[in-house]
Amino acid sequence: MDNCLFCRIIKGEIPSSKVYEDEYVYAFKDINPAAPVHVLVVPKVHIDSLEGLNEENLQNVVHIHRGIKNVAKAMGINESGYRVIVNCGKNAGQTVFHLHYHVLGGIEMGEKIL
Ligand code: 5GP
Ligand code: ZN
């Protein structure tokens, strides 16, 4: 996906503030943070959204969740807690069509989701 923004960030063609990386996932600070800690965790392979998951690429979900735990530890929010958000499609306001998990923390967000 040559002109996918997050594929280009993973390749290093566009700079990012890296928080964590392994064989399967890349994690970097959101450019427009919504909380003191706001990190995006993305699979290294291009998948459009949650709707792009299938039997062949489903293992990425496991890799992403392992990555999220490592990000939380690296950012020092594993004990205080954090929220994970995945926007999928138009009604959720997804703007970048490369699957990404928002990891938000460093502030008490309360019980309301919306
Ligand atoms: P979405 O709305 O698709 O769930 O989230 C996309 C996120 O990507 C937004 O929170 C936005 O701030 C972030 N974003 C967009 N462009 C860039 C960029 O070039 N670099 C970084 N680090 N984040 C970006
Ligand atoms: Zn991509």
PDB file of N, CA and C in Angstrom, residues 20 22-26 41-45 57-70 101:
ATOM      1  N   TYR A  20       7.261   1.632  20.596  1.00  0.00           N
ATOM      2  CA  TYR A  20       7.492   0.191  20.700  1.00  0.00           C
ATOM      3  C   TYR A  20       7.454  -0.409  19.299  1.00  0.00           C
ATOM      4  N   ASP A  22       7.973  -4.524  17.344  1.00  0.00           N
ATOM      5  CA  ASP A  22       8.462  -5.901  17.282  1.00  0.00           C
ATOM      6  C   ASP A  22       8.276  -6.396  15.850  1.00  0.00           C
ATOM      7  N   GLU A  23       8.384  -7.715  15.657  1.00  0.00           N
ATOM      8  CA  GLU A  23       8.317  -8.265  14.293  1.00  0.00           C
ATOM      9  C   GLU A  23       6.973  -7.966  13.608  1.00  0.00           C
ATOM     10  N   TYR A  24       5.923  -7.838  14.402  1.00  0.00           N
ATOM     11  CA  TYR A  24       4.574  -7.781  13.838  1.00  0.00           C
ATOM     12  C   TYR A  24       3.882  -6.430  13.965  1.00  0.00           C
ATOM     13  N   VAL A  25       4.259  -5.637  14.961  1.00  0.00           N
ATOM     14  CA  VAL A  25       3.542  -4.384  15.189  1.00  0.00           C
ATOM     15  C   VAL A  25       4.499  -3.211  15.375  1.00  0.00           C
ATOM     16  N   TYR A  26       3.953  -2.019  15.114  1.00  0.00           N
ATOM     17  CA  TYR A  26       4.686  -0.768  15.303  1.00  0.00           C
ATOM     18  C   TYR A  26       3.771   0.141  16.123  1.00  0.00           C
ATOM     19  N   VAL A  41      -1.238   1.736  17.924  1.00  0.00           N
ATOM     20  CA  VAL A  41      -0.589   0.433  17.717  1.00  0.00           C
ATOM     21  C   VAL A  41      -1.136  -0.140  16.414  1.00  0.00           C
ATOM     22  N   VAL A  42      -0.231  -0.440  15.472  1.00  0.00           N
ATOM     23  CA  VAL A  42      -0.669  -0.873  14.144  1.00  0.00           C
ATOM     24  C   VAL A  42       0.059  -2.152  13.736  1.00  0.00           C
ATOM     25  N   PRO A  43      -0.627  -3.026  12.978  1.00  0.00           N
ATOM     26  CA  PRO A  43       0.072  -4.191  12.426  1.00  0.00           C
ATOM     27  C   PRO A  43       1.010  -3.740  11.310  1.00  0.00           C
ATOM     28  N   LYS A  44       2.127  -4.454  11.144  1.00  0.00           N
ATOM     29  CA  LYS A  44       3.075  -4.079  10.075  1.00  0.00           C
ATOM     30  C   LYS A  44       2.536  -4.430   8.696  1.00  0.00           C
ATOM     31  N   VAL A  45       1.613  -5.377   8.625  1.00  0.00           N
ATOM     32  CA  VAL A  45       0.974  -5.656   7.334  1.00  0.00           C
ATOM     33  C   VAL A  45      -0.233  -4.736   7.187  1.00  0.00           C
ATOM     34  N   ASN A  57      -5.334 -13.376   8.262  1.00  0.00           N
ATOM     35  CA  ASN A  57      -4.557 -12.332   8.966  1.00  0.00           C
ATOM     36  C   ASN A  57      -4.977 -12.139  10.432  1.00  0.00           C
ATOM     37  N   LEU A  58      -5.888 -12.991  10.894  1.00  0.00           N
ATOM     38  CA  LEU A  58      -6.463 -12.819  12.238  1.00  0.00           C
ATOM     39  C   LEU A  58      -5.425 -12.886  13.358  1.00  0.00           C
ATOM     40  N   GLN A  59      -4.315 -13.571  13.116  1.00  0.00           N
ATOM     41  CA  GLN A  59      -3.285 -13.703  14.152  1.00  0.00           C
ATOM     42  C   GLN A  59      -2.722 -12.333  14.539  1.00  0.00           C
ATOM     43  N   ASN A  60      -2.865 -11.348  13.642  1.00  0.00           N
ATOM     44  CA  ASN A  60      -2.399  -9.995  13.972  1.00  0.00           C
ATOM     45  C   ASN A  60      -3.087  -9.432  15.211  1.00  0.00           C
ATOM     46  N   VAL A  61      -4.296  -9.870  15.469  1.00  0.00           N
ATOM     47  CA  VAL A  61      -5.015  -9.385  16.652  1.00  0.00           C
ATOM     48  C   VAL A  61      -4.247  -9.779  17.918  1.00  0.00           C
ATOM     49  N   VAL A  62      -3.729 -10.981  17.922  1.00  0.00           N
ATOM     50  CA  VAL A  62      -2.933 -11.435  19.072  1.00  0.00           C
ATOM     51  C   VAL A  62      -1.669 -10.585  19.184  1.00  0.00           C
ATOM     52  N   HIS A  63      -1.015 -10.373  18.059  1.00  0.00           N
ATOM     53  CA  HIS A  63       0.224  -9.574  18.085  1.00  0.00           C
ATOM     54  C   HIS A  63      -0.064  -8.148  18.554  1.00  0.00           C
ATOM     55  N   ILE A  64      -1.155  -7.576  18.095  1.00  0.00           N
ATOM     56  CA  ILE A  64      -1.509  -6.209  18.494  1.00  0.00           C
ATOM     57  C   ILE A  64      -1.758  -6.156  20.000  1.00  0.00           C
ATOM     58  N   HIS A  65      -2.485  -7.135  20.518  1.00  0.00           N
ATOM     59  CA  HIS A  65      -2.797  -7.102  21.953  1.00  0.00           C
ATOM     60  C   HIS A  65      -1.529  -7.292  22.793  1.00  0.00           C
ATOM     61  N   ARG A  66      -0.606  -8.110  22.328  1.00  0.00           N
ATOM     62  CA  ARG A  66       0.682  -8.220  23.024  1.00  0.00           C
ATOM     63  C   ARG A  66       1.388  -6.874  22.974  1.00  0.00           C
ATOM     64  N   GLY A  67       1.346  -6.216  21.802  1.00  0.00           N
ATOM     65  CA  GLY A  67       1.975  -4.911  21.639  1.00  0.00           C
ATOM     66  C   GLY A  67       1.366  -3.865  22.565  1.00  0.00           C
ATOM     67  N   ILE A  68       0.038  -3.898  22.705  1.00  0.00           N
ATOM     68  CA  ILE A  68      -0.641  -2.930  23.589  1.00  0.00           C
ATOM     69  C   ILE A  68      -0.125  -3.073  25.021  1.00  0.00           C
ATOM     70  N   LYS A  69       0.003  -4.304  25.492  1.00  0.00           N
ATOM     71  CA  LYS A  69       0.516  -4.507  26.855  1.00  0.00           C
ATOM     72  C   LYS A  69       1.938  -3.976  26.988  1.00  0.00           C
ATOM     73  N   ASN A  70       2.745  -4.184  25.976  1.00  0.00           N
ATOM     74  CA  ASN A  70       4.127  -3.683  26.026  1.00  0.00           C
ATOM     75  C   ASN A  70       4.171  -2.155  25.958  1.00  0.00           C
ATOM     76  N   TYR A 101      -5.068   0.687  16.745  1.00  0.00           N
ATOM     77  CA  TYR A 101      -5.669   0.689  18.078  1.00  0.00           C
ATOM     78  C   TYR A 101      -5.152   1.919  18.818  1.00  0.00           C
TER      79      TYR A 101
END
